[in-house]
Coordinates of C-alpha atoms in Angstrom, one line a residue:
Chain C
M26 CA 0.0 0.0 0.0
P27 CA 1.2 3.6 -0.6
E28 CA 2.5 5.2 2.6
P29 CA 0.2 7.8 4.1
T30 CA 2.0 11.1 4.2
L31 CA -0.7 13.7 4.4
I32 CA -0.7 15.8 7.6
H33 CA -3.6 18.0 8.5
T34 CA -3.2 20.9 10.9
R35 CA -5.9 23.0 12.4
A36 CA -6.1 25.7 15.0
V37 CA -8.4 25.4 18.0
T38 CA -9.3 28.0 20.6
I39 CA -9.9 26.5 24.0
E40 CA -13.3 27.7 25.2
W41 CA -14.6 28.4 28.7
G42 CA -17.0 25.5 28.3
D43 CA -14.1 23.1 27.5
C44 CA -12.6 23.7 30.9
D45 CA -13.2 22.3 34.4
P46 CA -13.2 23.7 37.9
A47 CA -9.4 23.5 37.9
G48 CA -9.5 26.0 35.0
I49 CA -8.0 23.5 32.5
V50 CA -9.4 21.5 29.6
F51 CA -11.6 18.6 30.9
Y52 CA -9.8 15.8 29.2
P53 CA -12.8 14.1 27.5
R54 CA -13.1 17.3 25.5
Y55 CA -9.7 16.6 23.9
F56 CA -11.1 13.4 22.5
A57 CA -13.9 15.4 20.9
M58 CA -11.3 17.7 19.4
F59 CA -9.3 14.8 18.1
D60 CA -12.5 13.2 16.6
A61 CA -13.1 16.5 14.7
S62 CA -9.5 16.5 13.6
T63 CA -9.8 13.0 12.2
A64 CA -12.9 14.2 10.3
A65 CA -11.0 17.2 9.0
L66 CA -8.0 15.0 8.0
F67 CA -10.4 12.8 6.0
Q68 CA -12.1 15.8 4.5
A69 CA -8.7 17.2 3.4
A70 CA -7.7 13.8 1.9
L71 CA -11.0 12.9 0.2
G72 CA -12.1 16.4 -0.8
M73 CA -15.5 16.2 0.7
P74 CA -17.0 16.4 4.3
K75 CA -17.6 13.2 6.2
I76 CA -21.4 13.4 5.6
R77 CA -20.6 13.0 1.9
W78 CA -17.7 10.6 1.8
T79 CA -19.6 8.1 4.0
K80 CA -22.4 8.2 1.4
H81 CA -19.9 8.2 -1.5
Y82 CA -18.3 5.0 -0.3
N83 CA -21.6 3.5 0.9
M84 CA -20.4 3.0 4.5
L85 CA -21.4 3.9 8.0
G86 CA -18.4 5.5 9.5
I87 CA -15.1 4.9 11.2
P88 CA -15.9 3.9 14.7
M89 CA -13.1 3.9 17.3
V90 CA -11.9 0.6 18.6
D91 CA -8.9 1.8 20.7
T92 CA -7.6 5.2 21.7
R93 CA -5.0 6.5 24.0
A94 CA -3.9 10.0 25.0
K95 CA -1.0 11.3 27.0
F96 CA -1.4 14.7 28.6
H97 CA 1.9 16.6 29.1
I98 CA 0.9 20.2 29.5
P99 CA -2.5 21.5 30.5
S100 CA -4.3 24.2 28.5
A101 CA -6.7 26.9 29.8
Y102 CA -9.6 28.7 28.2
G103 CA -8.4 31.4 25.8
D104 CA -5.4 29.3 24.7
E105 CA -4.9 28.9 21.0
V106 CA -3.6 25.5 20.2
T107 CA -2.7 23.6 17.0
I108 CA -3.6 20.0 16.3
E109 CA -1.6 18.0 13.8
S110 CA -3.2 14.8 12.6
R111 CA -2.1 12.0 10.2
V112 CA -2.9 8.4 9.4
T113 CA 0.1 6.3 10.5
E114 CA -1.0 3.0 9.0
F115 CA -3.7 1.6 6.8
R116 CA -4.5 -2.1 7.1
R117 CA -7.2 -4.1 5.2
S118 CA -10.2 -2.6 7.1
S119 CA -8.7 -0.8 10.1
F120 CA -6.2 2.1 10.4
D121 CA -4.3 4.2 12.9
V122 CA -4.4 7.9 13.4
A123 CA -2.0 10.0 15.4
H124 CA -2.7 13.5 16.8
R125 CA -0.2 16.0 18.3
L126 CA -1.7 19.0 20.1
L127 CA 0.8 21.8 20.3
K128 CA 0.9 25.0 22.4
G129 CA 3.4 27.0 20.4
A130 CA 6.2 24.6 19.8
A131 CA 5.5 22.5 22.9
L132 CA 3.8 19.1 22.7
A133 CA 0.9 19.4 25.1
V134 CA -1.1 16.3 24.3
E135 CA -0.5 13.3 22.0
A136 CA -3.1 10.7 21.0
T137 CA -3.4 7.6 18.9
E138 CA -6.5 6.0 17.5
T139 CA -7.4 2.7 15.9
R140 CA -10.6 2.9 13.8
V141 CA -12.4 0.5 11.5
W142 CA -13.9 1.2 8.1
T143 CA -17.5 0.1 8.6
A144 CA -20.3 -0.7 6.2
R145 CA -23.6 -2.4 6.2
D146 CA -23.5 -5.8 4.6
A147 CA -25.6 -5.7 1.4
E148 CA -27.1 -9.1 2.0
S149 CA -27.5 -9.5 5.7
G150 CA -27.9 -5.9 6.6
R151 CA -25.5 -6.4 9.5
I152 CA -22.8 -3.8 10.4
R153 CA -19.3 -5.1 9.7
A154 CA -15.7 -4.1 9.0
S155 CA -15.2 -3.6 5.3
A156 CA -12.1 -3.3 3.1
I157 CA -10.8 0.3 2.8
P158 CA -11.0 1.3 -0.9
A159 CA -7.6 1.6 -2.6
E160 CA -8.5 5.1 -3.7
V161 CA -9.1 6.2 -0.1
V162 CA -5.6 4.9 0.9
A163 CA -4.1 6.6 -2.2
A164 CA -5.7 9.9 -1.2
F165 CA -3.5 10.0 1.9
A166 CA -0.3 9.4 0.0
R167 CA 0.6 12.9 -1.1
Chain F
M3 CA -57.9 16.4 25.9
P4 CA -57.3 14.9 29.3
E5 CA -55.1 17.1 31.5
P6 CA -51.5 16.0 31.8
T7 CA -50.9 15.4 35.5
L8 CA -47.9 13.0 35.6
I9 CA -44.8 14.5 37.3
H10 CA -41.5 12.7 37.0
T11 CA -38.8 13.3 39.5
R12 CA -35.2 12.1 39.3
A13 CA -32.0 12.7 41.3
V14 CA -28.9 14.0 39.5
T15 CA -25.4 14.3 40.9
I16 CA -23.5 17.2 39.6
E17 CA -20.2 15.9 38.2
W18 CA -16.8 17.6 38.0
G19 CA -17.1 17.5 34.2
D20 CA -20.4 19.4 34.3
C21 CA -18.7 22.4 35.8
D22 CA -16.7 25.3 34.4
P23 CA -13.7 27.3 35.7
A24 CA -16.0 29.2 38.0
G25 CA -16.7 25.8 39.7
I26 CA -20.4 25.8 38.9
V27 CA -22.4 24.0 36.3
F28 CA -21.7 25.1 32.7
Y29 CA -25.3 26.1 31.8
P30 CA -25.5 24.1 28.5
R31 CA -25.1 21.0 30.7
Y32 CA -28.5 21.8 32.3
F33 CA -30.2 21.6 29.0
A34 CA -28.7 18.1 28.5
M35 CA -30.0 17.2 32.0
F36 CA -33.4 18.5 31.1
D37 CA -33.4 16.6 27.8
A38 CA -32.7 13.4 29.7
S39 CA -35.5 14.3 32.1
T40 CA -38.0 14.7 29.3
A41 CA -36.9 11.3 28.0
A42 CA -37.4 9.9 31.5
L43 CA -40.8 11.5 31.8
F44 CA -41.9 9.9 28.6
Q45 CA -40.5 6.6 29.6
A46 CA -42.4 6.8 32.9
A47 CA -45.6 7.7 31.0
L48 CA -45.3 5.2 28.1
G49 CA -43.7 2.3 30.0
M50 CA -40.8 1.9 27.6
P51 CA -37.6 3.8 26.8
K52 CA -37.4 6.4 24.0
I53 CA -35.6 4.1 21.6
R54 CA -38.7 1.8 21.8
W55 CA -41.6 4.3 21.9
T56 CA -40.3 6.1 18.9
K57 CA -40.4 2.8 17.0
H58 CA -43.8 1.8 18.6
Y59 CA -45.4 5.1 17.3
N60 CA -43.4 5.0 14.1
M61 CA -42.0 8.4 14.6
L62 CA -38.6 10.1 14.6
G63 CA -38.5 12.0 17.9
I64 CA -39.6 15.1 19.7
P65 CA -37.2 17.8 18.5
M66 CA -37.1 21.1 20.4
V67 CA -38.5 24.2 18.8
D68 CA -38.2 26.6 21.8
T69 CA -36.6 26.4 25.2
R70 CA -35.9 28.8 28.0
A71 CA -34.2 28.5 31.3
K72 CA -33.8 30.8 34.3
F73 CA -30.9 30.2 36.6
H74 CA -31.6 31.3 40.2
I75 CA -29.0 29.4 42.3
P76 CA -25.7 27.9 40.9
S77 CA -24.8 24.3 41.6
A78 CA -21.2 22.9 42.1
Y79 CA -19.8 19.5 41.5
G80 CA -20.8 17.0 44.2
D81 CA -24.2 18.7 44.7
E82 CA -27.1 16.3 44.7
V83 CA -30.1 17.9 42.9
T84 CA -33.6 16.9 42.0
I85 CA -35.3 17.5 38.7
E86 CA -39.1 17.6 38.5
S87 CA -40.6 17.4 35.0
R88 CA -44.1 17.4 33.6
V89 CA -46.0 18.1 30.4
T90 CA -47.9 21.3 30.9
E91 CA -49.9 21.2 27.7
F92 CA -50.5 18.9 24.7
R93 CA -51.7 20.4 21.5
R94 CA -52.3 18.6 18.1
S95 CA -48.7 18.0 17.3
S96 CA -46.7 20.0 19.8
F97 CA -46.5 20.1 23.5
D98 CA -44.8 22.0 26.4
V99 CA -42.7 20.6 29.2
A100 CA -41.6 22.3 32.4
H101 CA -38.7 21.4 34.5
R102 CA -37.8 22.5 38.1
L103 CA -34.3 21.8 39.3
L104 CA -34.2 21.8 43.1
K105 CA -31.4 22.0 45.6
G106 CA -33.1 20.7 48.7
A107 CA -36.3 22.8 48.8
A108 CA -34.9 25.7 46.9
L109 CA -35.7 26.3 43.2
A110 CA -32.3 26.5 41.5
V111 CA -33.2 26.4 37.8
E112 CA -36.5 26.4 36.0
A113 CA -37.0 25.6 32.3
T114 CA -39.7 25.3 29.7
E115 CA -39.6 23.5 26.4
T116 CA -41.9 23.4 23.3
R117 CA -41.4 20.2 21.3
V118 CA -43.0 18.7 18.2
W119 CA -44.1 15.1 17.7
T120 CA -42.3 14.3 14.4
A121 CA -42.7 11.5 11.9
R122 CA -41.7 10.7 8.4
D123 CA -44.5 11.1 5.9
A124 CA -45.4 7.6 4.6
E125 CA -45.8 8.9 1.0
S126 CA -43.3 11.7 0.5
G127 CA -40.7 10.4 3.0
R128 CA -40.4 14.0 4.3
I129 CA -40.0 14.8 8.0
R130 CA -43.1 16.6 9.4
A131 CA -45.0 17.4 12.5
S132 CA -47.6 14.7 13.2
A133 CA -50.7 14.4 15.4
I134 CA -49.8 13.1 18.9
P135 CA -51.7 9.8 19.4
A136 CA -54.6 10.0 21.9
E137 CA -53.2 7.1 23.9
V138 CA -49.9 9.1 24.4
V139 CA -51.8 12.1 25.7
A140 CA -53.9 9.7 27.9
A141 CA -50.7 8.2 29.4
F142 CA -49.8 11.4 31.0
A143 CA -53.2 11.9 32.7
R144 CA -52.8 9.9 35.8
Chain G
M7 CA -25.3 55.0 28.1
P8 CA -23.9 54.7 24.6
E9 CA -25.9 52.3 22.4
P10 CA -24.1 49.0 21.8
T11 CA -23.6 48.6 18.0
L12 CA -20.8 46.1 17.7
I13 CA -21.8 42.9 15.9
H14 CA -19.4 39.9 16.0
T15 CA -19.7 37.2 13.4
R16 CA -17.9 33.8 13.5
A17 CA -18.0 30.7 11.3
V18 CA -18.7 27.3 13.0
T19 CA -18.4 23.9 11.4
I20 CA -21.0 21.4 12.8
E21 CA -19.1 18.4 14.0
W22 CA -20.1 14.7 14.2
G23 CA -19.9 14.9 18.0
D24 CA -22.3 17.9 18.0
C25 CA -25.1 15.7 16.5
D26 CA -27.5 13.2 18.0
P27 CA -29.0 10.0 16.7
A28 CA -31.4 12.0 14.5
G29 CA -28.3 13.3 12.7
I30 CA -28.9 16.9 13.7
V31 CA -27.3 19.1 16.3
F32 CA -28.1 18.1 19.9
Y33 CA -29.6 21.4 21.0
P34 CA -27.6 21.8 24.2
R35 CA -24.6 22.1 22.0
Y36 CA -26.0 25.3 20.5
F37 CA -25.9 26.9 23.9
A38 CA -22.2 26.0 24.2
M39 CA -21.7 27.6 20.7
F40 CA -23.5 30.7 21.8
D41 CA -21.5 30.9 25.1
A42 CA -18.3 30.8 23.0
S43 CA -19.8 33.5 20.7
T44 CA -20.5 35.8 23.6
A45 CA -16.9 35.3 24.7
A46 CA -15.7 36.1 21.2
L47 CA -17.9 39.2 21.1
F48 CA -16.4 40.4 24.4
Q49 CA -12.9 39.6 23.1
A50 CA -13.6 41.7 20.0
A51 CA -14.9 44.6 22.0
L52 CA -12.3 44.6 24.8
G53 CA -9.3 43.6 22.7
M54 CA -8.3 40.7 25.0
P55 CA -9.5 37.1 25.7
K56 CA -12.0 36.4 28.5
I57 CA -9.2 35.0 30.7
R58 CA -7.5 38.4 30.6
W59 CA -10.5 40.8 30.8
T60 CA -11.9 39.1 33.8
K61 CA -8.6 39.7 35.5
H62 CA -8.3 43.2 34.1
Y63 CA -11.6 44.2 35.5
N64 CA -11.1 42.2 38.7
M65 CA -14.3 40.2 38.2
L66 CA -15.4 36.6 38.1
G67 CA -17.3 36.3 34.9
I68 CA -20.7 36.9 33.3
P69 CA -22.9 34.1 34.5
M70 CA -26.2 33.4 32.7
V71 CA -29.4 34.2 34.5
D72 CA -31.9 33.7 31.7
T73 CA -31.6 32.3 28.2
R74 CA -34.0 31.3 25.4
A75 CA -33.5 29.8 22.0
K76 CA -35.8 29.1 19.1
F77 CA -34.9 26.4 16.6
H78 CA -36.2 27.0 13.1
I79 CA -34.1 24.9 10.9
P80 CA -32.0 21.9 12.0
S81 CA -28.3 21.6 11.1
A82 CA -26.3 18.4 10.4
Y83 CA -22.7 17.5 10.8
G84 CA -20.6 19.0 8.0
D85 CA -22.8 22.1 7.8
E86 CA -20.9 25.4 7.9
V87 CA -23.0 28.0 9.8
T88 CA -22.4 31.6 10.9
I89 CA -23.2 33.0 14.3
E90 CA -23.9 36.8 14.6
S91 CA -23.8 38.1 18.1
R92 CA -24.4 41.5 19.7
V93 CA -25.2 43.1 23.1
T94 CA -28.7 44.5 22.8
E95 CA -28.8 46.4 26.1
F96 CA -26.5 47.2 29.0
R97 CA -28.0 48.0 32.4
R98 CA -26.2 48.8 35.6
S99 CA -24.9 45.3 36.3
S100 CA -26.7 43.1 33.8
F101 CA -27.0 43.0 30.0
D102 CA -28.6 41.2 27.2
V103 CA -27.0 39.4 24.2
A104 CA -28.7 38.2 21.0
H105 CA -27.4 35.5 18.7
R106 CA -28.5 34.6 15.2
L107 CA -27.3 31.3 13.7
L108 CA -27.5 31.4 10.0
K109 CA -27.3 28.7 7.3
G110 CA -26.5 30.7 4.3
A111 CA -29.1 33.5 4.4
A112 CA -31.6 31.5 6.4
L113 CA -32.1 32.1 10.2
A114 CA -31.7 28.6 11.7
V115 CA -31.6 29.4 15.4
E116 CA -32.0 32.6 17.4
A117 CA -31.2 33.0 21.1
T118 CA -31.2 35.6 23.7
E119 CA -29.3 35.8 27.0
T120 CA -29.3 37.9 30.1
R121 CA -26.1 37.8 32.0
V122 CA -24.7 39.5 35.1
W123 CA -21.3 41.3 35.6
T124 CA -20.1 39.5 38.7
A125 CA -17.3 40.3 41.1
R126 CA -16.1 39.2 44.5
D127 CA -16.9 41.8 47.1
A128 CA -13.6 43.3 48.4
E129 CA -14.7 43.3 52.0
S130 CA -17.0 40.3 52.5
G131 CA -15.5 38.1 49.8
R132 CA -19.0 37.2 48.6
I133 CA -19.9 36.9 45.0
R134 CA -22.2 39.7 43.8
A135 CA -23.5 41.6 40.8
S136 CA -21.3 44.6 40.2
A137 CA -21.6 47.8 38.1
I138 CA -20.4 47.3 34.5
P139 CA -17.5 49.7 33.9
A140 CA -18.3 52.7 31.6
E141 CA -15.3 51.8 29.4
V142 CA -16.7 48.3 28.9
V143 CA -20.0 49.7 27.7
A144 CA -18.2 52.2 25.5
A145 CA -16.2 49.5 23.9
F146 CA -19.3 48.0 22.3
A147 CA -20.4 51.4 20.9
R148 CA -18.5 51.4 17.6
Chain N
M7 CA 1.7 -0.3 50.5
P8 CA -1.5 -2.2 51.2
E9 CA -3.1 -3.6 48.0
P10 CA -6.1 -1.7 46.7
T11 CA -9.0 -4.0 46.7
L12 CA -12.1 -1.8 46.7
I13 CA -14.2 -2.1 43.6
H14 CA -16.9 0.5 43.0
T15 CA -19.9 -0.3 40.7
R16 CA -22.4 2.1 39.4
A17 CA -25.3 1.9 36.9
V18 CA -25.5 4.4 34.0
T19 CA -28.3 4.9 31.6
I20 CA -27.1 5.9 28.1
E21 CA -28.9 9.1 27.1
W22 CA -30.0 10.4 23.7
G23 CA -27.5 13.2 24.1
D24 CA -24.6 10.7 24.7
C25 CA -25.1 9.3 21.2
D26 CA -24.0 10.3 17.7
P27 CA -25.6 10.1 14.3
A28 CA -24.7 6.4 14.1
G29 CA -27.0 6.0 17.1
I30 CA -24.2 4.8 19.4
V31 CA -22.3 6.5 22.3
F32 CA -20.0 9.2 21.0
Y33 CA -16.8 7.8 22.5
P34 CA -15.6 11.0 24.3
R35 CA -18.7 10.6 26.4
Y36 CA -17.3 7.3 27.8
F37 CA -14.3 9.2 29.2
A38 CA -16.7 11.6 31.0
M39 CA -18.5 8.6 32.4
F40 CA -15.2 7.1 33.5
D41 CA -14.1 10.4 35.1
A42 CA -17.3 10.4 37.1
S43 CA -16.7 6.8 38.0
T44 CA -13.3 7.6 39.4
A45 CA -14.8 10.4 41.4
A46 CA -17.5 7.9 42.7
L47 CA -14.7 5.4 43.6
F48 CA -12.8 7.9 45.6
Q49 CA -16.0 9.1 47.3
A50 CA -16.8 5.5 48.2
A51 CA -13.2 5.0 49.6
L52 CA -12.9 8.3 51.4
G53 CA -16.4 8.7 52.6
M54 CA -16.9 12.2 51.2
P55 CA -17.4 13.8 47.7
K56 CA -14.5 15.0 45.7
I57 CA -15.3 18.7 46.5
R58 CA -14.6 17.8 50.1
W59 CA -11.7 15.4 50.0
T60 CA -9.7 17.8 47.8
K61 CA -10.1 20.4 50.6
H62 CA -9.6 17.8 53.3
Y63 CA -6.2 16.8 51.9
N64 CA -5.4 20.4 50.8
M65 CA -4.9 19.4 47.2
L66 CA -6.1 20.4 43.8
G67 CA -7.2 17.3 42.1
I68 CA -6.1 14.1 40.3
P69 CA -5.4 15.2 36.8
M70 CA -5.1 12.6 34.1
V71 CA -1.7 12.0 32.5
D72 CA -2.4 9.0 30.4
T73 CA -5.6 7.2 29.5
R74 CA -6.6 4.5 27.1
A75 CA -9.9 2.8 26.2
K76 CA -10.8 -0.2 24.1
F77 CA -14.3 -0.3 22.6
H78 CA -15.6 -3.8 22.1
I79 CA -19.4 -3.5 21.9
P80 CA -21.3 -0.3 21.1
S81 CA -24.1 1.0 23.3
A82 CA -27.2 2.9 22.2
Y83 CA -29.4 5.3 24.0
G84 CA -31.7 3.6 26.4
D85 CA -29.1 1.0 27.3
E86 CA -28.5 0.4 31.0
V87 CA -24.9 -0.3 31.5
T88 CA -22.7 -0.9 34.6
I89 CA -19.3 0.5 35.2
E90 CA -16.9 -1.3 37.6
S91 CA -13.9 0.8 38.7
R92 CA -10.9 0.2 40.9
V93 CA -7.4 1.5 41.6
T94 CA -5.0 -1.1 40.3
E95 CA -1.8 0.5 41.8
F96 CA -0.8 3.3 44.0
R97 CA 2.7 4.8 43.7
R98 CA 4.3 7.7 45.5
S99 CA 2.3 10.5 43.8
S100 CA 0.6 8.7 40.9
F101 CA -1.8 5.9 40.6
D102 CA -3.7 3.7 38.0
V103 CA -7.4 3.2 37.7
A104 CA -9.2 0.5 35.6
H105 CA -12.8 0.7 34.4
R106 CA -14.9 -2.1 32.9
L107 CA -18.2 -1.0 31.3
L108 CA -20.5 -4.0 31.1
K109 CA -23.7 -4.6 29.1
G110 CA -25.3 -7.4 31.1
A111 CA -22.4 -9.8 31.4
A112 CA -20.5 -8.7 28.3
L113 CA -17.5 -6.4 28.5
A114 CA -18.3 -3.5 26.2
V115 CA -15.6 -1.0 27.0
E116 CA -12.4 -1.2 29.1
A117 CA -10.3 1.7 30.1
T118 CA -7.2 2.5 32.1
E119 CA -6.1 5.8 33.6
T120 CA -2.9 7.1 35.2
R121 CA -3.5 10.1 37.4
V122 CA -1.4 12.3 39.7
W123 CA -2.1 13.5 43.2
T124 CA -1.7 17.2 42.8
A125 CA -1.2 20.0 45.3
R126 CA -0.1 23.6 45.4
D127 CA 3.3 24.0 46.9
A128 CA 3.0 25.8 50.2
E129 CA 6.1 28.0 49.5
S130 CA 6.2 28.6 45.8
G131 CA 2.5 28.4 45.1
R132 CA 3.3 26.2 42.1
I133 CA 1.2 23.2 41.2
R134 CA 3.1 19.9 41.6
A135 CA 2.8 16.2 42.2
S136 CA 2.5 15.4 45.8
A137 CA 2.8 12.2 47.9
I138 CA -0.5 10.4 48.3
P139 CA -1.3 10.2 52.0
A140 CA -1.0 6.8 53.6
E141 CA -4.5 7.0 54.9
V142 CA -5.8 7.5 51.3
V143 CA -4.0 4.4 50.1
A144 CA -5.3 2.5 53.2
A145 CA -8.9 3.5 52.4
F146 CA -8.8 1.5 49.2
A147 CA -7.5 -1.7 50.9
R148 CA -10.8 -3.2 52.1

């Protein structure tokens, strides 16, 4: 398979409502940010938003099966951070994503995800892992 | 129509993650609590969870069209509060819900909702407001 | 008092995680968006983020006392919407904000807020409503 | 150190607002549930809610430094699930927590956390990792 090389970067402003009584980001909110970053990465690769590429490839989504995050530096509301996201490996029907959340040049949070390309079986109607189309894999190799 | 008289009460513990850097509930979280309370009220009236009564009545849900909340007393994480919920009026395809969030005997938050009974039109497939079944209205009159 | 005239507009992308099983925005999320819009409006007026102007004016925040939203058109993930926000009235220690969420030219959601300028009393240490500084009011009249 | 043996179990109802357009729990919500479960575990061990034991031990909280979750079986709104939580290891100033989210007897989600016992340094005022009191460790050994 072609190596995924695309990196997507987006700026995020930490909002008051992202933060907890300690004044720092409530960590489940980081996972919501990373989920949106994965969606933005796929949109950048495939040239259309998630709501359209799921229809285009006749699939249901890319549910998470395993995710991990390490929190090195806290962020507070008003902070402007950057999230860099890329696919690190495509397999037959699953793939890995890595995110780096940066405060300036400092690595504040890093996360990894394993997700599955999921479709509804045409015959049984059941939800199942499905082969990732070659053109999807190719779209990340640039 | 029979008068709705059912009142549903549930206890809620305010969690760390519900609260903001001021240490009090981030107010959008109250709306999520009230949405869950309306679901609990309907479950109590109809004797089945939302995921089942939406299928039973072949409808899509009860989307919000208008909601208002007044915040009298803040709550902090660890607080145990009570939410009292009831339908105040059923109309043909819309209805009103009122919530009272209590800290002990004190009224901390009050909210009102107007929602619409929504189904997919059998012929056109379009989403539209639909008449609330008489047996649903009757289920709240007890 | 000078009339508040400043209007702040920001673009928001509706994310997968903002949406519910009906595929549309879970309405409590709109309130979080509006809270961030009010923060952005104050940042535009005062020239510094909330974390700094709360310190600059030695106050605690602008807690919500009353908010209402009307939902005219649903939004789905992938939608790009615009939120227009402005203060509609300043009073001694409270003020009103209005938000309009637009999908293209269509008004999808409208909301109003009443908030209170809140400080800690220098003597008693208690949290109380406090007079809004004239320079804050003036900053919105442009 | 005494071995932590306390297991805390709590029931959680999956709400409409916890779920995404695929109709299943939006995975960042699981982390919010686990954070509340860790708080409930500490409350069970220490006999007081988090807002009190943080004051009692003069500390700031137990921020997350590393968390991982594996998602085996999805849950939909209306599902009643159980979360079992326990400390798996205490070290000088950090500790590990494990959560198991069960649907009936089936393991649906499992998660691990590493958190740090955090206090404000009495002299410098800086936030730093602090030794976990022996009586806290002892409270989990029963």
